[in-house]
Short mmCIF file of C-alpha atoms and ligand atoms in Angstrom, two decimals:
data_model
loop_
_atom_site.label_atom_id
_atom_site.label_comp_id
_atom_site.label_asym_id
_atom_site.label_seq_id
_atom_site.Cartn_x
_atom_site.Cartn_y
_atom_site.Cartn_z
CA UNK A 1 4.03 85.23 -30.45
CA UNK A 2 1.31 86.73 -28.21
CA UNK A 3 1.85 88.40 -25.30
CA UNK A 4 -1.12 89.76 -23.00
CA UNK A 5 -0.12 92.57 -20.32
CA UNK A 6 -2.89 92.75 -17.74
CA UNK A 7 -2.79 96.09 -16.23
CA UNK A 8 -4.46 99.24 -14.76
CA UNK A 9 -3.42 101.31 -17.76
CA UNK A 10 -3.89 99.94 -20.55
CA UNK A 11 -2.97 102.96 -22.67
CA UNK A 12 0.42 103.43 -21.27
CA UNK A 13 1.38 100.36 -23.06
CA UNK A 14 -0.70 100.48 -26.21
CA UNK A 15 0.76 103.82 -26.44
CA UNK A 16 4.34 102.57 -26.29
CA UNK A 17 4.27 99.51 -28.15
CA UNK A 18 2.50 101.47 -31.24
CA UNK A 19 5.64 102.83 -32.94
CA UNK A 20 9.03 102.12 -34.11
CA UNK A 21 10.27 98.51 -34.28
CA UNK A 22 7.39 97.38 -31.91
CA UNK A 23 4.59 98.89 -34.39
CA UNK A 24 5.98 97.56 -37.26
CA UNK A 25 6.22 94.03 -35.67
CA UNK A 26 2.58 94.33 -35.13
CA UNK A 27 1.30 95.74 -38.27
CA UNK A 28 3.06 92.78 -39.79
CA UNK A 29 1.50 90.15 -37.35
CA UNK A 30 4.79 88.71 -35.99
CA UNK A 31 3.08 89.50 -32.56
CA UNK A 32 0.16 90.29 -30.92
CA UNK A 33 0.26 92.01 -27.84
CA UNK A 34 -2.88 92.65 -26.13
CA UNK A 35 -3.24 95.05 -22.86
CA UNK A 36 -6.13 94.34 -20.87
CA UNK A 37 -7.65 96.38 -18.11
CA UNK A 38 -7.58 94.55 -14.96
CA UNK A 39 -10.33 97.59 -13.90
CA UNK A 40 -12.93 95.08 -16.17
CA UNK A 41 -12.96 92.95 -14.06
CA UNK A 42 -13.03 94.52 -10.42
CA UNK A 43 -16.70 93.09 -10.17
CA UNK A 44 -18.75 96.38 -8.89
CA UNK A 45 -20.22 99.47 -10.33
CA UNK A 46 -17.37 101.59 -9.07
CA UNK A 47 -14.71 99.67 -10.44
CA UNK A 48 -12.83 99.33 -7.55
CA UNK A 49 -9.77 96.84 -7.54
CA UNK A 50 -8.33 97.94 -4.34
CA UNK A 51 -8.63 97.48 -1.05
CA UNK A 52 -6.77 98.15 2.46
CA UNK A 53 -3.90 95.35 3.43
CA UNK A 54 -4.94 92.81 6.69
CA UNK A 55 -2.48 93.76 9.55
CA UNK A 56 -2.68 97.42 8.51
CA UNK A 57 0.25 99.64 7.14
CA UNK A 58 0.42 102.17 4.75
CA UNK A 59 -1.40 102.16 0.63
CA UNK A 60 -3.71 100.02 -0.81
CA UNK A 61 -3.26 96.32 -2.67
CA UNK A 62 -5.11 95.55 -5.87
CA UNK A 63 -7.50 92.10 -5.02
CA UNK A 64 -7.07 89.09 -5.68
CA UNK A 65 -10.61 88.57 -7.73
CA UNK A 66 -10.49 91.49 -10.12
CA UNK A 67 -6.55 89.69 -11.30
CA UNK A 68 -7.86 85.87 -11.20
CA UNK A 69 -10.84 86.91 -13.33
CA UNK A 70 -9.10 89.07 -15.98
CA UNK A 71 -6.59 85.75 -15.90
CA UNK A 72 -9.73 83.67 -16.56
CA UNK A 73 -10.83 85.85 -19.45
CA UNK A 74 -7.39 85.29 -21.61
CA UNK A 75 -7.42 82.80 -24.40
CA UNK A 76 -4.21 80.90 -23.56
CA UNK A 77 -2.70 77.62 -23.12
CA UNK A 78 -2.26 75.04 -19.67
CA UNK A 79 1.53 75.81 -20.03
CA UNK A 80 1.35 79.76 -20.49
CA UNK A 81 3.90 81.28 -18.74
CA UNK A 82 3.00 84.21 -16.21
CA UNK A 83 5.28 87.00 -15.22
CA UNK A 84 4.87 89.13 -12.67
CA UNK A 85 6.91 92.24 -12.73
CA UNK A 86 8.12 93.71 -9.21
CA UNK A 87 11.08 94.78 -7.68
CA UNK A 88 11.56 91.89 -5.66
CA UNK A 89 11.88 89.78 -8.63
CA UNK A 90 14.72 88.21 -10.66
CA UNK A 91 16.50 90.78 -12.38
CA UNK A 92 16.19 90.90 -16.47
CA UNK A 93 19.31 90.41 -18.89
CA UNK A 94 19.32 89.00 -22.28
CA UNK A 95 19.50 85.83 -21.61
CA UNK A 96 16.15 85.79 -20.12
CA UNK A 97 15.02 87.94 -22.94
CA UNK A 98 16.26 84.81 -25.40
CA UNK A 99 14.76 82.20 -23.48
CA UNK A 100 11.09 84.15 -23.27
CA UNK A 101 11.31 84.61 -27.09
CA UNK A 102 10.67 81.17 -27.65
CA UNK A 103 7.66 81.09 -25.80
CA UNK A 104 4.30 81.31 -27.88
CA UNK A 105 2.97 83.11 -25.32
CA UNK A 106 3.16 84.90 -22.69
CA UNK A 107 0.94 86.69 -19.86
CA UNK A 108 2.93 89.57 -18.37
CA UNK A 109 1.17 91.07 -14.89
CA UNK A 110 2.03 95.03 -13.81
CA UNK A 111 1.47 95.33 -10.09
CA UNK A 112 0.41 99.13 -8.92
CA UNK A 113 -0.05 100.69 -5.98
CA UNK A 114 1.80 98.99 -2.95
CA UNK A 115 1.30 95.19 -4.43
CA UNK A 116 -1.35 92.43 -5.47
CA UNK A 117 -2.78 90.45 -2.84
CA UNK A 118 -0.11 87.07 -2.45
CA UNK A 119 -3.22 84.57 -2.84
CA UNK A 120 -3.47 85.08 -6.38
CA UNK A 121 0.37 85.11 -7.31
CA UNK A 122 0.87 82.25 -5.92
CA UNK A 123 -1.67 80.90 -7.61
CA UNK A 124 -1.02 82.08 -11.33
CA UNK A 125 2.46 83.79 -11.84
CA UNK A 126 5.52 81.45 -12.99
CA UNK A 127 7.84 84.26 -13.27
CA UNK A 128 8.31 87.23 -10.88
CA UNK A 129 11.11 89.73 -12.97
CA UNK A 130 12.55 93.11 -11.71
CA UNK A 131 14.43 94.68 -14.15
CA UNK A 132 16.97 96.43 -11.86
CA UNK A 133 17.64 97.79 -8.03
CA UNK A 134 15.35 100.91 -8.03
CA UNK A 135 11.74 101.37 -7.63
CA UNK A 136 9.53 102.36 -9.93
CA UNK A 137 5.69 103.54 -9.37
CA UNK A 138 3.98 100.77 -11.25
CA UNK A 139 5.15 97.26 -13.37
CA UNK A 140 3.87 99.37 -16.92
CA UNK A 141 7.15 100.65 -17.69
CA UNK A 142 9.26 97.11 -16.57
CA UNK A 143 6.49 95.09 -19.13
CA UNK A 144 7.07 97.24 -21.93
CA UNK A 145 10.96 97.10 -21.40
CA UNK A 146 10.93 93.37 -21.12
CA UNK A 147 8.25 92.94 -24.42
CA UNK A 148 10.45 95.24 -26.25
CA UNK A 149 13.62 93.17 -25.67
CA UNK A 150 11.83 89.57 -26.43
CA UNK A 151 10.40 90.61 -29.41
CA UNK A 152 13.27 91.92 -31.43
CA UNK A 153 14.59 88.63 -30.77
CA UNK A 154 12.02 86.82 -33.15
CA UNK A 155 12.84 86.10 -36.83
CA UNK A 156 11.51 88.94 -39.07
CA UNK A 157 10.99 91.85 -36.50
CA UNK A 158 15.04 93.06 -37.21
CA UNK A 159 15.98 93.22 -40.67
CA UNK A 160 19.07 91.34 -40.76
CA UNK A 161 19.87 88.56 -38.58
CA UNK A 162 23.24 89.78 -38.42
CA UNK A 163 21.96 93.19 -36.63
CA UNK A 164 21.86 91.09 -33.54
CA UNK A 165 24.68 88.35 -34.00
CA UNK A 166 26.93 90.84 -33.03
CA UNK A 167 25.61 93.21 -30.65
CA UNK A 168 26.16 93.77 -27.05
CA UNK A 169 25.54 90.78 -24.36
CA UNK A 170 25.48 88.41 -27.16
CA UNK A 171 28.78 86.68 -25.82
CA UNK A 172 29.06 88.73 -22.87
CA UNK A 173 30.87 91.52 -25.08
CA UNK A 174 30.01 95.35 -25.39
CA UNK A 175 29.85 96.24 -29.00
CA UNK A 176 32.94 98.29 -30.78
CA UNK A 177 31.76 101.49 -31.70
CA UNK A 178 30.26 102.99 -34.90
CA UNK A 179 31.07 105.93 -37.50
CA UNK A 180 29.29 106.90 -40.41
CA UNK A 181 29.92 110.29 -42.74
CA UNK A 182 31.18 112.91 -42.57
CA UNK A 183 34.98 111.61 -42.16
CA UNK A 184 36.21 114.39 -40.43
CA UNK A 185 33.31 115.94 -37.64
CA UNK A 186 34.64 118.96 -35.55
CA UNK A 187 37.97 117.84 -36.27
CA UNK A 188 37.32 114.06 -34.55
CA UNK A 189 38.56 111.53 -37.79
CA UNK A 190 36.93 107.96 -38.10
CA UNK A 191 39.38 105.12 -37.42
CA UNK A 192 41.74 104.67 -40.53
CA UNK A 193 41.31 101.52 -40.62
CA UNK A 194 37.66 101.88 -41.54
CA UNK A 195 38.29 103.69 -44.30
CA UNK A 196 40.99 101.34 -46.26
CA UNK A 197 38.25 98.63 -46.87
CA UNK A 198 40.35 95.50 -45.48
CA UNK A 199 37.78 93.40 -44.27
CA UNK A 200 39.82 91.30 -42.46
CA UNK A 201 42.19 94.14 -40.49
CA UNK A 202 38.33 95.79 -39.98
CA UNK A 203 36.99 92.71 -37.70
CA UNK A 204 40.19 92.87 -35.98
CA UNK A 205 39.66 96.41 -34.88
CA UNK A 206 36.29 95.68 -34.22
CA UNK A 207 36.78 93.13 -31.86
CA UNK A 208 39.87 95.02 -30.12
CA UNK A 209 37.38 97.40 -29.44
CA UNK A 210 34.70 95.58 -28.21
CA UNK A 211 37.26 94.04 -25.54
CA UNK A 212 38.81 97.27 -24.52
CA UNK A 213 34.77 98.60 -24.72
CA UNK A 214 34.10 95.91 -22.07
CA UNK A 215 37.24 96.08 -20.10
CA UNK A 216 36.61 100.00 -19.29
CA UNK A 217 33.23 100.09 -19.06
CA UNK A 218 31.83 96.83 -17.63
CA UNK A 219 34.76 94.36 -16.50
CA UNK A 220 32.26 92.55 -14.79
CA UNK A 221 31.01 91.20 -17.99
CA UNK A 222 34.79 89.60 -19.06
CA UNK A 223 34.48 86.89 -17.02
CA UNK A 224 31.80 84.99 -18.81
CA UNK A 225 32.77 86.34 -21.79
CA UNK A 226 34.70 83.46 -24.18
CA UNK A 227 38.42 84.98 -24.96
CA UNK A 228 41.23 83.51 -26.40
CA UNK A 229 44.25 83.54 -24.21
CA UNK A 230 45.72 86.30 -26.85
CA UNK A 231 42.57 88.27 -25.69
CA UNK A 232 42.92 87.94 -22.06
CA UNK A 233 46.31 89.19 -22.69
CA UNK A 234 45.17 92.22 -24.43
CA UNK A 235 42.10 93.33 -22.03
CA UNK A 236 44.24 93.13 -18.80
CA UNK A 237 46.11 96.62 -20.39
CA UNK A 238 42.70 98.30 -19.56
CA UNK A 239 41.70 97.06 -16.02
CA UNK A 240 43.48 98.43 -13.18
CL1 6GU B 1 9.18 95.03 -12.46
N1 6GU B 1 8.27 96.93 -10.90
C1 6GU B 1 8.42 97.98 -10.10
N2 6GU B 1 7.34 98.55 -9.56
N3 6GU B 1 9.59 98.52 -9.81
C2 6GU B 1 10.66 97.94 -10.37
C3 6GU B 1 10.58 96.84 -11.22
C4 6GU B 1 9.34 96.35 -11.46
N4 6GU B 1 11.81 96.50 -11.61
C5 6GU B 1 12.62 97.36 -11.01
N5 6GU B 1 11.94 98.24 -10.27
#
């Protein structure tokens, strides 16, 4: 997959997509993801790329040229899909995250300063994605967030396939929780069960605790998630 982010700061993402999970993903060639400096393009010798909004009001908009040309300049297919990250877009969950991960590309566009001029959004982006109710200063931090959750998604970037078959969101579950040595820390024990090696009992737990997991901590989630009747049973002892 390649994915181009067309931004003011270039280094903030190349910066954060260099390490971890990310880095390795790229080192191995299982994506490309190219920043590209929107400042390139702003077509005058002080690189300007913003200018004051018609009808007045406070901060500056980035053009529409300097974006339409650095859209030009990407290598890319009639079908790419374009996202444009702002607050006043659709908000981000896995789901999304699954269906973007089977795109073969992807152009991702980080607004800055008060916005980008309407004439060329609605004349490239596809896709305008939030990733929650709050503001943030700039769309750097929302395209690295979403990049980061479409790309563990593709075959070879986890280890295991398992590592995400049963994580959280993947049926609308939280995940149980996890232990690992010592047995005993400052006197809190790991589960008993855990330690008697009966696989069966062990994915029984696991699941009680992903329900109660979800019941206390995001009961919005049960609804969509797909319980047996035993289940629904067992999660109502930890809603109010
Ligand atoms: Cl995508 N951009 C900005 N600037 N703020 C946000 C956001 C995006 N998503 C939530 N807040």
């Amino acid at each position: 997959m390649k994915i181009t982010i067309m931004t003011l700061f270039p280094e903030m993402i190349e910066q954060c997509i260099s390490h971890s999970i990310m880095g390795r993903a790229i080192q191995n060639g299982i994506v490309n993801i190219e920043a590209i400096d929107i400042r390139k393009y702003s077509g005058n010798k002080h690189n300007q790329v913003d200018d004051y909004p018609y009808g007045g009001g406070a901060g500056m908009l980035i053009r529409a040229q300097p974006v339409k040309d650095c859209y030009n300049a990407i290598e890319k297919s009639h079908n790419t899909r374009v996202i444009y990250m702002t607050p006043a877009g659709k908000v981000w969950n896995q789901k999304l995250a699954e269906e973007f991960s089977n795109e073969k590309e992807i152009i991702i566009l980080c607004g800055h300063y008060e916005g980008i001029d309407q004439r060329v959004i609605d004349d490239i982006v596809t896709d305008e994605i939030s990733i929650g109710d709050y503001v943030l200063t700039g769309g750097e931090i929302a395209a690295i967030t979403i990049t980061d959750s479409i790309i563990r998604l593709i075959d070879g970037v986890l280890g295991k396939k398992e590592s995400f078959e049963m994580e959280s969101f993947s049926d609308n579950l939280l995940e149980h929780n996890h232990y690992t040595r010592p047995r005993v820390f400052e006197g809190r024990e790991v589960p008993e069960v855990l330690l008697e090696g009966n696989h069966k009992k062990i994915e029984q737990y696991r699941r009680e605790q992903s329900l109660r997991n979800t019941a206390i901590k995001r009961p919005d989630l049960l609804e969509k998630a797909n319980l047996s009747i035993c289940e629904k049973e067992y999660v109502k002892n930890f809603l109010e």
